[in-house]
PDB file of C-alpha atoms and ligand atoms in Angstrom:
ATOM      1  CA  UNK Q   1      -8.903 -21.310  -8.470  1.00 98.00           C
ATOM      2  CA  UNK Q   2      -9.763 -22.666  -4.702  1.00 98.00           C
ATOM      3  CA  UNK Q   3     -11.497 -20.443  -2.818  1.00 98.00           C
ATOM      4  CA  UNK Q   4     -11.488 -20.360   1.113  1.00 98.00           C
ATOM      5  CA  UNK Q   5     -13.186 -18.302   3.928  1.00 98.00           C
ATOM      6  CA  UNK Q   6     -11.944 -20.193   6.450  1.00 98.00           C
ATOM      7  CA  UNK Q   7      -8.183 -19.973   7.733  1.00 97.00           C
ATOM      8  CA  UNK Q   8      -7.900 -23.249   9.211  1.00 97.00           C
ATOM      9  CA  UNK Q   9      -9.033 -24.934   6.138  1.00 98.00           C
ATOM     10  CA  UNK Q  10      -6.421 -22.608   4.277  1.00 98.00           C
ATOM     11  CA  UNK Q  11      -3.622 -23.263   6.655  1.00 96.00           C
ATOM     12  CA  UNK Q  12      -4.659 -27.367   5.921  1.00 96.00           C
ATOM     13  CA  UNK Q  13      -4.564 -26.762   2.491  1.00 96.00           C
ATOM     14  CA  UNK Q  14      -1.075 -24.788   2.243  1.00 96.00           C
ATOM     15  CA  UNK Q  15       0.475 -27.147   4.706  1.00 95.00           C
ATOM     16  CA  UNK Q  16       0.328 -29.969   1.943  1.00 93.00           C
ATOM     17  CA  UNK Q  17       2.456 -27.530  -0.505  1.00 92.00           C
ATOM     18  CA  UNK Q  18       4.972 -26.852   2.109  1.00 88.00           C
ATOM     19  CA  UNK Q  19       5.644 -30.565   2.691  1.00 88.00           C
ATOM     20  CA  UNK Q  20       6.501 -30.752  -0.905  1.00 89.00           C
ATOM     21  CA  UNK Q  21       8.819 -27.774  -0.717  1.00 86.00           C
ATOM     22  CA  UNK Q  22       6.835 -25.526  -2.912  1.00 93.00           C
ATOM     23  CA  UNK Q  23       7.010 -21.805  -2.714  1.00 96.00           C
ATOM     24  CA  UNK Q  24       4.034 -19.616  -1.572  1.00 98.00           C
ATOM     25  CA  UNK Q  25       3.947 -16.065  -3.046  1.00 98.00           C
ATOM     26  CA  UNK Q  26       1.280 -13.905  -1.112  1.00 98.00           C
ATOM     27  CA  UNK Q  27      -0.776 -10.821  -2.376  1.00 98.00           C
ATOM     28  CA  UNK Q  28      -2.783  -9.257   0.315  1.00 98.00           C
ATOM     29  CA  UNK Q  29      -5.452  -6.820  -1.050  1.00 98.00           C
ATOM     30  CA  UNK Q  30      -8.865  -5.089  -0.268  1.00 97.00           C
ATOM     31  CA  UNK Q  31     -10.408  -5.971  -3.359  1.00 97.00           C
ATOM     32  CA  UNK Q  32     -11.459  -3.631  -6.300  1.00 94.00           C
ATOM     33  CA  UNK Q  33      -8.675  -4.890  -8.095  1.00 96.00           C
ATOM     34  CA  UNK Q  34      -6.611  -2.895 -11.073  1.00 94.00           C
ATOM     35  CA  UNK Q  35      -3.672  -3.242 -13.026  1.00 94.00           C
ATOM     36  CA  UNK Q  36      -1.427  -2.113  -9.864  1.00 94.00           C
ATOM     37  CA  UNK Q  37      -2.564  -5.749  -8.271  1.00 97.00           C
ATOM     38  CA  UNK Q  38      -2.357  -7.711 -11.339  1.00 97.00           C
ATOM     39  CA  UNK Q  39       1.177  -6.652 -11.526  1.00 97.00           C
ATOM     40  CA  UNK Q  40       2.142  -7.908  -7.779  1.00 98.00           C
ATOM     41  CA  UNK Q  41       0.466 -11.420  -9.072  1.00 98.00           C
ATOM     42  CA  UNK Q  42       2.742 -11.471 -12.053  1.00 98.00           C
ATOM     43  CA  UNK Q  43       5.411 -10.774 -10.010  1.00 98.00           C
ATOM     44  CA  UNK Q  44       4.554 -13.389  -7.531  1.00 98.00           C
ATOM     45  CA  UNK Q  45       3.716 -15.823 -10.097  1.00 98.00           C
ATOM     46  CA  UNK Q  46       7.244 -15.351 -11.643  1.00 98.00           C
ATOM     47  CA  UNK Q  47       9.063 -15.646  -8.281  1.00 97.00           C
ATOM     48  CA  UNK Q  48       6.901 -18.795  -6.607  1.00 97.00           C
ATOM     49  CA  UNK Q  49       5.098 -21.748  -7.507  1.00 97.00           C
ATOM     50  CA  UNK Q  50       1.655 -21.125  -5.712  1.00 98.00           C
ATOM     51  CA  UNK Q  51       0.032 -17.799  -5.488  1.00 98.00           C
ATOM     52  CA  UNK Q  52      -2.303 -16.923  -2.614  1.00 98.00           C
ATOM     53  CA  UNK Q  53      -4.393 -13.750  -3.157  1.00 98.00           C
ATOM     54  CA  UNK Q  54      -6.283 -12.262   0.161  1.00 98.00           C
ATOM     55  CA  UNK Q  55      -9.509  -9.854  -0.723  1.00 98.00           C
ATOM     56  CA  UNK Q  56     -10.623  -8.466   3.092  1.00 98.00           C
ATOM     57  CA  UNK Q  57     -11.664  -4.630   3.546  1.00 97.00           C
ATOM     58  CA  UNK Q  58      -9.937  -4.027   6.797  1.00 97.00           C
ATOM     59  CA  UNK Q  59     -12.134  -2.459   9.042  1.00 96.00           C
ATOM     60  CA  UNK Q  60      -9.419  -1.442  11.557  1.00 95.00           C
ATOM     61  CA  UNK Q  61      -7.368   0.555   9.246  1.00 96.00           C
ATOM     62  CA  UNK Q  62     -10.132   2.912   8.310  1.00 94.00           C
ATOM     63  CA  UNK Q  63     -10.379   5.894  10.957  1.00 89.00           C
ATOM     64  CA  UNK Q  64     -13.596   7.305   8.951  1.00 89.00           C
ATOM     65  CA  UNK Q  65     -16.366   4.687   9.144  1.00 93.00           C
ATOM     66  CA  UNK Q  66     -17.716   6.825   6.078  1.00 91.00           C
ATOM     67  CA  UNK Q  67     -14.345   5.702   4.009  1.00 87.00           C
ATOM     68  CA  UNK Q  68     -14.904   2.306   5.057  1.00 94.00           C
ATOM     69  CA  UNK Q  69     -18.581   2.076   3.818  1.00 94.00           C
ATOM     70  CA  UNK Q  70     -17.531   4.057   0.363  1.00 88.00           C
ATOM     71  CA  UNK Q  71     -14.518   1.466  -0.246  1.00 90.00           C
ATOM     72  CA  UNK Q  72     -15.398   0.051  -3.538  1.00 91.00           C
ATOM     73  CA  UNK Q  73     -16.608  -3.921  -3.228  1.00 95.00           C
ATOM     74  CA  UNK Q  74     -16.460  -5.732  -6.496  1.00 96.00           C
ATOM     75  CA  UNK Q  75     -16.041  -9.208  -5.717  1.00 97.00           C
ATOM     76  CA  UNK Q  76     -17.612 -10.763  -8.701  1.00 98.00           C
ATOM     77  CA  UNK Q  77     -15.474  -8.693 -10.927  1.00 98.00           C
ATOM     78  CA  UNK Q  78     -12.391  -9.754  -8.711  1.00 98.00           C
ATOM     79  CA  UNK Q  79     -12.970 -13.389  -9.092  1.00 98.00           C
ATOM     80  CA  UNK Q  80     -13.052 -13.159 -12.737  1.00 98.00           C
ATOM     81  CA  UNK Q  81      -9.760 -11.272 -13.049  1.00 98.00           C
ATOM     82  CA  UNK Q  82      -8.043 -13.693 -10.668  1.00 98.00           C
ATOM     83  CA  UNK Q  83      -8.806 -16.440 -12.629  1.00 98.00           C
ATOM     84  CA  UNK Q  84      -7.673 -14.921 -15.992  1.00 98.00           C
ATOM     85  CA  UNK Q  85      -4.339 -14.862 -13.808  1.00 98.00           C
ATOM     86  CA  UNK Q  86      -4.634 -18.434 -12.816  1.00 98.00           C
ATOM     87  CA  UNK Q  87      -4.108 -17.628  -9.144  1.00 98.00           C
ATOM     88  CA  UNK Q  88      -3.837 -20.683  -6.984  1.00 98.00           C
ATOM     89  CA  UNK Q  89      -5.599 -19.763  -3.798  1.00 98.00           C
ATOM     90  CA  UNK Q  90      -8.311 -16.964  -2.931  1.00 98.00           C
ATOM     91  CA  UNK Q  91      -8.607 -15.779   0.656  1.00 98.00           C
ATOM     92  CA  UNK Q  92     -12.032 -14.199   1.390  1.00 98.00           C
ATOM     93  CA  UNK Q  93     -12.036 -14.131   5.329  1.00 98.00           C
ATOM     94  CA  UNK Q  94     -15.004 -12.469   7.432  1.00 97.00           C
ATOM     95  CA  UNK Q  95     -14.014  -9.950  10.152  1.00 96.00           C
ATOM     96  CA  UNK Q  96     -14.970 -12.763  12.672  1.00 95.00           C
ATOM     97  CA  UNK Q  97     -12.267 -14.946  10.737  1.00 95.00           C
ATOM     98  CA  UNK Q  98      -9.427 -12.142  11.032  1.00 96.00           C
ATOM     99  CA  UNK Q  99     -10.600 -10.596  14.532  1.00 95.00           C
ATOM    100  CA  UNK Q 100     -12.128 -13.558  16.681  1.00 92.00           C
ATOM    101  CA  UNK Q 101     -13.604 -12.045  19.546  1.00 86.00           C
ATOM    102  CA  UNK Q 102     -11.761 -14.654  21.849  1.00 79.00           C
ATOM    103  CA  UNK Q 103      -8.257 -12.884  20.862  1.00 78.00           C
ATOM    104  CA  UNK Q 104      -7.516  -9.692  22.076  1.00 79.00           C
ATOM    105  CA  UNK Q 105      -6.078  -7.050  19.802  1.00 80.00           C
ATOM    106  CA  UNK Q 106      -2.421  -6.179  20.525  1.00 85.00           C
ATOM    107  CA  UNK Q 107      -0.887  -3.088  19.961  1.00 92.00           C
ATOM    108  CA  UNK Q 108       2.250  -3.258  17.525  1.00 95.00           C
ATOM    109  CA  UNK Q 109       5.273  -1.073  17.802  1.00 94.00           C
ATOM    110  CA  UNK Q 110       5.780   0.658  14.720  1.00 96.00           C
ATOM    111  CA  UNK Q 111       8.560   2.836  16.310  1.00 95.00           C
ATOM    112  CA  UNK Q 112       7.918   6.466  15.149  1.00 95.00           C
ATOM    113  CA  UNK Q 113       7.056   5.475  11.437  1.00 98.00           C
ATOM    114  CA  UNK Q 114       3.304   5.859  11.803  1.00 97.00           C
ATOM    115  CA  UNK Q 115       3.325   9.001  13.448  1.00 95.00           C
ATOM    116  CA  UNK Q 116       3.643  11.511  10.313  1.00 96.00           C
ATOM    117  CA  UNK Q 117       2.181  11.712   6.701  1.00 98.00           C
ATOM    118  CA  UNK Q 118      -0.756   9.328   6.752  1.00 97.00           C
ATOM    119  CA  UNK Q 119      -0.696   8.759  10.528  1.00 96.00           C
ATOM    120  CA  UNK Q 120      -1.215  12.459  11.150  1.00 96.00           C
ATOM    121  CA  UNK Q 121      -4.318  12.479   9.049  1.00 95.00           C
ATOM    122  CA  UNK Q 122      -5.480   8.903   9.534  1.00 94.00           C
ATOM    123  CA  UNK Q 123      -4.884   8.089  13.346  1.00 92.00           C
ATOM    124  CA  UNK Q 124      -4.359   4.121  14.102  1.00 94.00           C
ATOM    125  CA  UNK Q 125      -4.714   3.276  10.274  1.00 96.00           C
ATOM    126  CA  UNK Q 126      -1.027   1.927  10.378  1.00 97.00           C
ATOM    127  CA  UNK Q 127      -1.905  -0.048  13.721  1.00 97.00           C
ATOM    128  CA  UNK Q 128      -4.874  -1.405  11.674  1.00 97.00           C
ATOM    129  CA  UNK Q 129      -2.805  -2.315   8.446  1.00 98.00           C
ATOM    130  CA  UNK Q 130      -0.091  -3.914  10.610  1.00 98.00           C
ATOM    131  CA  UNK Q 131      -2.594  -6.104  12.725  1.00 96.00           C
ATOM    132  CA  UNK Q 132      -4.445  -7.398   9.678  1.00 98.00           C
ATOM    133  CA  UNK Q 133      -0.817  -8.355   7.742  1.00 98.00           C
ATOM    134  CA  UNK Q 134       0.402  -9.850  11.022  1.00 97.00           C
ATOM    135  CA  UNK Q 135      -2.681 -12.141  10.960  1.00 96.00           C
ATOM    136  CA  UNK Q 136      -2.927 -12.652   7.463  1.00 98.00           C
ATOM    137  CA  UNK Q 137       0.990 -13.949   7.360  1.00 98.00           C
ATOM    138  CA  UNK Q 138       0.272 -16.154  10.164  1.00 96.00           C
ATOM    139  CA  UNK Q 139      -2.496 -18.022   8.774  1.00 97.00           C
ATOM    140  CA  UNK Q 140      -0.729 -18.105   5.119  1.00 98.00           C
ATOM    141  CA  UNK Q 141       3.058 -18.401   6.102  1.00 97.00           C
ATOM    142  CA  UNK Q 142       4.176 -17.427   2.768  1.00 98.00           C
ATOM    143  CA  UNK Q 143       7.944 -17.340   1.253  1.00 98.00           C
ATOM    144  CA  UNK Q 144       7.220 -14.297  -0.125  1.00 98.00           C
ATOM    145  CA  UNK Q 145       4.886 -11.387   0.259  1.00 98.00           C
ATOM    146  CA  UNK Q 146       4.184  -8.675  -2.491  1.00 98.00           C
ATOM    147  CA  UNK Q 147       3.289  -4.899  -1.739  1.00 98.00           C
ATOM    148  CA  UNK Q 148       3.160  -1.854  -3.948  1.00 97.00           C
ATOM    149  CA  UNK Q 149       5.485   0.886  -3.723  1.00 97.00           C
ATOM    150  CA  UNK Q 150       2.876   3.597  -4.210  1.00 97.00           C
ATOM    151  CA  UNK Q 151       1.936   3.092  -0.394  1.00 97.00           C
ATOM    152  CA  UNK Q 152       5.547   4.101   0.623  1.00 98.00           C
ATOM    153  CA  UNK Q 153       4.733   4.466   4.113  1.00 98.00           C
ATOM    154  CA  UNK Q 154       3.004   1.123   4.297  1.00 98.00           C
ATOM    155  CA  UNK Q 155       5.988  -0.794   2.632  1.00 98.00           C
ATOM    156  CA  UNK Q 156       8.237   0.728   5.248  1.00 98.00           C
ATOM    157  CA  UNK Q 157       6.001  -0.243   7.908  1.00 98.00           C
ATOM    158  CA  UNK Q 158       5.637  -3.792   7.059  1.00 98.00           C
ATOM    159  CA  UNK Q 159       9.291  -4.238   6.386  1.00 98.00           C
ATOM    160  CA  UNK Q 160       9.580  -2.787  10.312  1.00 97.00           C
ATOM    161  CA  UNK Q 161       6.995  -5.440  10.980  1.00 98.00           C
ATOM    162  CA  UNK Q 162       8.781  -8.298   9.587  1.00 98.00           C
ATOM    163  CA  UNK Q 163      12.302  -7.339  11.213  1.00 97.00           C
ATOM    164  CA  UNK Q 164      10.620  -6.680  14.549  1.00 95.00           C
ATOM    165  CA  UNK Q 165       8.526  -9.600  14.829  1.00 96.00           C
ATOM    166  CA  UNK Q 166      11.307 -11.915  13.549  1.00 97.00           C
ATOM    167  CA  UNK Q 167       8.697 -13.080  10.500  1.00 97.00           C
ATOM    168  CA  UNK Q 168      10.573 -15.381   7.755  1.00 96.00           C
ATOM    169  CA  UNK Q 169       8.614 -13.930   4.982  1.00 98.00           C
ATOM    170  CA  UNK Q 170      10.778 -12.028   2.321  1.00 98.00           C
ATOM    171  CA  UNK Q 171       9.097  -8.745   1.253  1.00 98.00           C
ATOM    172  CA  UNK Q 172       9.059  -7.719  -2.039  1.00 98.00           C
ATOM    173  CA  UNK Q 173       8.208  -4.341  -3.179  1.00 98.00           C
ATOM    174  CA  UNK Q 174       6.497  -3.963  -6.669  1.00 97.00           C
ATOM    175  CA  UNK Q 175       6.889  -0.357  -8.595  1.00 96.00           C
ATOM    176  CA  UNK Q 176       3.942   1.850  -9.077  1.00 97.00           C
ATOM    177  CA  UNK Q 177       1.593   1.481 -11.893  1.00 96.00           C
ATOM    178  CA  UNK Q 178       0.668   4.316 -13.455  1.00 98.00           C
ATOM    179  CA  UNK Q 179      -1.991   5.135 -16.589  1.00 97.00           C
ATOM    180  CA  UNK Q 180      -0.707   6.636 -19.578  1.00 97.00           C
ATOM    181  CA  UNK Q 181      -1.086  10.429 -18.017  1.00 97.00           C
ATOM    182  CA  UNK Q 182       1.279   9.304 -14.894  1.00 98.00           C
ATOM    183  CA  UNK Q 183      -1.660   9.221 -12.463  1.00 98.00           C
ATOM    184  CA  UNK Q 184      -0.843   6.078  -9.993  1.00 98.00           C
ATOM    185  CA  UNK Q 185      -3.747   3.279 -10.227  1.00 96.00           C
ATOM    186  CA  UNK Q 186      -5.745   2.888  -7.108  1.00 95.00           C
ATOM    187  CA  UNK Q 187      -9.031   1.552  -6.251  1.00 88.00           C
ATOM    188  CA  UNK Q 188     -10.156   4.927  -5.143  1.00 91.00           C
ATOM    189  CA  UNK Q 189      -9.603   6.393  -8.831  1.00 95.00           C
ATOM    190  CA  UNK Q 190     -13.224   4.400  -9.492  1.00 92.00           C
ATOM    191  CA  UNK Q 191     -14.756   7.527  -7.490  1.00 93.00           C
ATOM    192  CA  UNK Q 192     -12.827  10.312  -9.896  1.00 97.00           C
ATOM    193  CA  UNK Q 193     -14.633  11.347 -12.825  1.00 98.00           C
ATOM    194  CA  UNK Q 194     -12.907  11.687 -15.875  1.00 97.00           C
ATOM    195  CA  UNK Q 195     -12.449  15.571 -15.693  1.00 98.00           C
ATOM    196  CA  UNK Q 196     -11.100  14.730 -12.017  1.00 98.00           C
ATOM    197  CA  UNK Q 197      -8.601  12.061 -13.530  1.00 98.00           C
ATOM    198  CA  UNK Q 198      -6.904  14.816 -15.568  1.00 98.00           C
ATOM    199  CA  UNK Q 199      -6.971  17.306 -13.013  1.00 98.00           C
ATOM    200  CA  UNK Q 200      -5.242  14.563 -10.869  1.00 98.00           C
ATOM    201  CA  UNK Q 201      -2.412  14.249 -13.364  1.00 98.00           C
ATOM    202  CA  UNK Q 202      -1.093  17.288 -11.794  1.00 98.00           C
ATOM    203  CA  UNK Q 203       0.481  14.629  -9.092  1.00 98.00           C
ATOM    204  CA  UNK Q 204       2.781  13.186 -11.078  1.00 98.00           C
ATOM    205  CA  UNK Q 205       4.058  16.452 -13.087  1.00 98.00           C
ATOM    206  CA  UNK Q 206       4.665  17.819  -9.708  1.00 98.00           C
ATOM    207  CA  UNK Q 207       6.757  14.821  -8.753  1.00 98.00           C
ATOM    208  CA  UNK Q 208       8.516  15.115 -11.953  1.00 98.00           C
ATOM    209  CA  UNK Q 209       9.292  18.641 -11.327  1.00 98.00           C
ATOM    210  CA  UNK Q 210      10.566  17.564  -7.853  1.00 98.00           C
ATOM    211  CA  UNK Q 211      12.807  15.440  -9.117  1.00 97.00           C
ATOM    212  CA  UNK Q 212      14.139  17.890 -11.448  1.00 96.00           C
ATOM    213  CA  UNK Q 213      14.940  20.485  -9.214  1.00 96.00           C
ATOM    214  CA  UNK Q 214      15.997  18.256  -6.174  1.00 95.00           C
ATOM    215  CA  UNK Q 215      19.739  19.275  -5.206  1.00 86.00           C
ATOM    216  CA  UNK Q 216      19.329  22.640  -6.843  1.00 93.00           C
ATOM    217  CA  UNK Q 217      16.923  24.032  -3.662  1.00 95.00           C
ATOM    218  CA  UNK Q 218      16.702  22.865  -0.332  1.00 97.00           C
ATOM    219  CA  UNK Q 219      13.927  20.119   0.374  1.00 98.00           C
ATOM    220  CA  UNK Q 220      12.137  22.615   2.615  1.00 98.00           C
ATOM    221  CA  UNK Q 221      12.012  25.064  -0.427  1.00 98.00           C
ATOM    222  CA  UNK Q 222      11.010  22.656  -3.069  1.00 98.00           C
ATOM    223  CA  UNK Q 223       8.345  21.549  -1.004  1.00 98.00           C
ATOM    224  CA  UNK Q 224       6.452  24.938  -0.777  1.00 98.00           C
ATOM    225  CA  UNK Q 225       6.740  25.035  -4.707  1.00 98.00           C
ATOM    226  CA  UNK Q 226       5.405  21.717  -4.973  1.00 98.00           C
ATOM    227  CA  UNK Q 227       2.197  22.500  -2.696  1.00 98.00           C
ATOM    228  CA  UNK Q 228       1.851  25.744  -4.614  1.00 98.00           C
ATOM    229  CA  UNK Q 229       1.647  24.092  -7.782  1.00 98.00           C
ATOM    230  CA  UNK Q 230      -0.723  21.348  -6.584  1.00 98.00           C
ATOM    231  CA  UNK Q 231      -2.848  23.868  -4.898  1.00 98.00           C
ATOM    232  CA  UNK Q 232      -3.154  26.089  -8.549  1.00 98.00           C
ATOM    233  CA  UNK Q 233      -4.807  22.961  -9.674  1.00 98.00           C
ATOM    234  CA  UNK Q 234      -7.265  23.035  -7.038  1.00 98.00           C
ATOM    235  CA  UNK Q 235      -6.098  20.094  -5.378  1.00 98.00           C
ATOM    236  CA  UNK Q 236      -6.400  20.053  -1.411  1.00 98.00           C
ATOM    237  CA  UNK Q 237      -2.928  19.037  -0.112  1.00 98.00           C
ATOM    238  CA  UNK Q 238      -2.812  17.077   3.234  1.00 98.00           C
ATOM    239  CA  UNK Q 239       0.913  16.900   2.993  1.00 98.00           C
ATOM    240  CA  UNK Q 240       3.668  16.890   0.602  1.00 98.00           C
ATOM    241  CA  UNK Q 241       7.324  15.775   2.295  1.00 98.00           C
ATOM    242  CA  UNK Q 242      10.752  14.810   1.142  1.00 98.00           C
ATOM    243  CA  UNK Q 243      11.369  11.899   3.406  1.00 98.00           C
ATOM    244  CA  UNK Q 244      14.536   9.549   4.228  1.00 97.00           C
ATOM    245  CA  UNK Q 245      13.617   5.841   2.724  1.00 95.00           C
ATOM    246  CA  UNK Q 246      14.321   3.966   5.636  1.00 95.00           C
ATOM    247  CA  UNK Q 247      13.245   6.058   8.747  1.00 97.00           C
ATOM    248  CA  UNK Q 248      10.911   8.429   7.105  1.00 98.00           C
ATOM    249  CA  UNK Q 249      11.876  11.338   8.461  1.00 97.00           C
ATOM    250  CA  UNK Q 250      11.546  14.649   7.110  1.00 98.00           C
ATOM    251  CA  UNK Q 251      14.338  16.445   5.015  1.00 97.00           C
ATOM    252  CA  UNK Q 252      14.231  20.188   5.466  1.00 97.00           C
ATOM    253  CA  UNK Q 253      17.775  21.756   4.945  1.00 96.00           C
ATOM    254  CA  UNK Q 254      20.019  19.009   3.581  1.00 95.00           C
ATOM    255  CA  UNK Q 255      19.479  16.355   0.790  1.00 96.00           C
ATOM    256  CA  UNK Q 256      20.235  12.786   1.329  1.00 93.00           C
ATOM    257  CA  UNK Q 257      21.453  10.667  -1.607  1.00 91.00           C
ATOM    258  CA  UNK Q 258      17.945   8.848  -1.900  1.00 93.00           C
ATOM    259  CA  UNK Q 259      14.808  10.362  -0.804  1.00 97.00           C
ATOM    260  CA  UNK Q 260      11.102   9.844  -1.243  1.00 98.00           C
ATOM    261  CA  UNK Q 261       8.720  12.695  -2.024  1.00 98.00           C
ATOM    262  CA  UNK Q 262       5.406  11.773  -0.603  1.00 98.00           C
ATOM    263  CA  UNK Q 263       2.263  13.358  -1.268  1.00 98.00           C
ATOM    264  CA  UNK Q 264      -1.535  12.999  -0.241  1.00 98.00           C
ATOM    265  CA  UNK Q 265      -4.284  15.198  -1.040  1.00 98.00           C
ATOM    266  CA  UNK Q 266      -7.919  15.293  -2.217  1.00 98.00           C
ATOM    267  CA  UNK Q 267      -9.480  15.774  -5.882  1.00 98.00           C
ATOM    268  CA  UNK Q 268     -12.800  16.840  -5.045  1.00 98.00           C
ATOM    269  CA  UNK Q 269     -13.619  13.996  -2.040  1.00 94.00           C
ATOM    270  CA  UNK Q 270     -11.505  11.459  -3.363  1.00 94.00           C
ATOM    271  CA  UNK Q 271      -8.174  11.239  -1.224  1.00 94.00           C
ATOM    272  CA  UNK Q 272      -5.157  10.194  -3.315  1.00 97.00           C
ATOM    273  CA  UNK Q 273      -1.708   9.253  -2.501  1.00 98.00           C
ATOM    274  CA  UNK Q 274       1.805   9.093  -4.367  1.00 98.00           C
ATOM    275  CA  UNK Q 275       5.441   9.283  -4.013  1.00 98.00           C
ATOM    276  CA  UNK Q 276       8.459   9.279  -6.096  1.00 98.00           C
ATOM    277  CA  UNK Q 277      11.979   7.983  -5.479  1.00 97.00           C
ATOM    278  CA  UNK Q 278      14.212  11.162  -5.976  1.00 97.00           C
ATOM    279  CA  UNK Q 279      17.948  10.552  -6.527  1.00 91.00           C
ATOM    280  CA  UNK Q 280      20.142  13.602  -5.833  1.00 88.00           C
ATOM    281  CA  UNK Q 281      24.104  13.770  -6.104  1.00 84.00           C
ATOM    282  CA  UNK Q 282      24.718  14.291  -2.692  1.00 73.00           C
TER     283      UNK Q 282
HETATM  284  O1  PAF G 301      -2.649  -2.048   0.634  1.00 91.83           O
HETATM  285  C1  PAF G 301      -3.885  -2.568   0.889  1.00 91.83           C
HETATM  286  O2  PAF G 301      -4.330  -2.940  -0.016  1.00 91.83           O
HETATM  287  C2  PAF G 301      -3.955  -2.873   2.623  1.00 91.83           C
HETATM  288  O3  PAF G 301      -3.538  -1.683   3.410  1.00 91.83           O
HETATM  289  C3  PAF G 301      -3.567  -4.100   2.922  1.00 91.83           C
HETATM  290  C4  PAF G 301      -1.984  -4.069   2.635  1.00 91.83           C
HETATM  291  C5  PAF G 301      -4.197  -5.514   1.997  1.00 91.83           C
HETATM  292  C6  PAF G 301      -3.795  -4.542   3.965  1.00 91.83           C
HETATM  293  O4  PAF G 301      -5.177  -4.441   4.392  1.00 91.83           O
END
């Protein structure tokens, strides 16, 4: 695996591949890699000839400096994992490399997609995500970029970014990877105790419950019941919403044929998010 810190050097290296009509798959990460990331890498390896992974804990997407500091950083373990997966290129830029002082930070038009859910609890988070992804895509210019469905709102926003900026990359969404009890894998799970991991399985159970009762009662009523279930397990809910899969608008009285149940909550002091695709007979 070749490792780069300089965007210019990486760009030059990848240019050679493009000349030879090789395809480039890109997996952006913030490190602390787990099986969810490995799944993205496996997909990238299946669909492209060369895979680039980036590790960059992006400061502009953290609205809470304490959360940024607490974010796990495990670069040596990450490198081992990436080598085991035969990743071709690793990009580990500095903050200065991604955000040069000479370059002014632009505001990216995200429509209304960043206003609710994560956007309400983490103001400017998605501006930060969109800025870093745009910058990384400009450096790497991949044919395909791979994102997990676990961050559903992020995935929707990145699709919007690509369309809005007319970028030529194809975005591939990969299913959420869960542990045996259904807990969605996340770098933040490293901060959960064994008891909390058990407590957090209520999230998946509640999403399954939502799938079972969708259609039978209104989204608004089902949302209340889901929040009650989670709160009974002493999870502190930031939001639980049923949303339209493209516009992310909230469903209240009526179901759509496809909906996404999105949840964010605290288990102890660790904030977790998850979602599930809900199909109805509508
Ligand atoms: O999903 C993540 O890990 C991050 O938001 C991303 C896409 C790597 C941007 O920093």
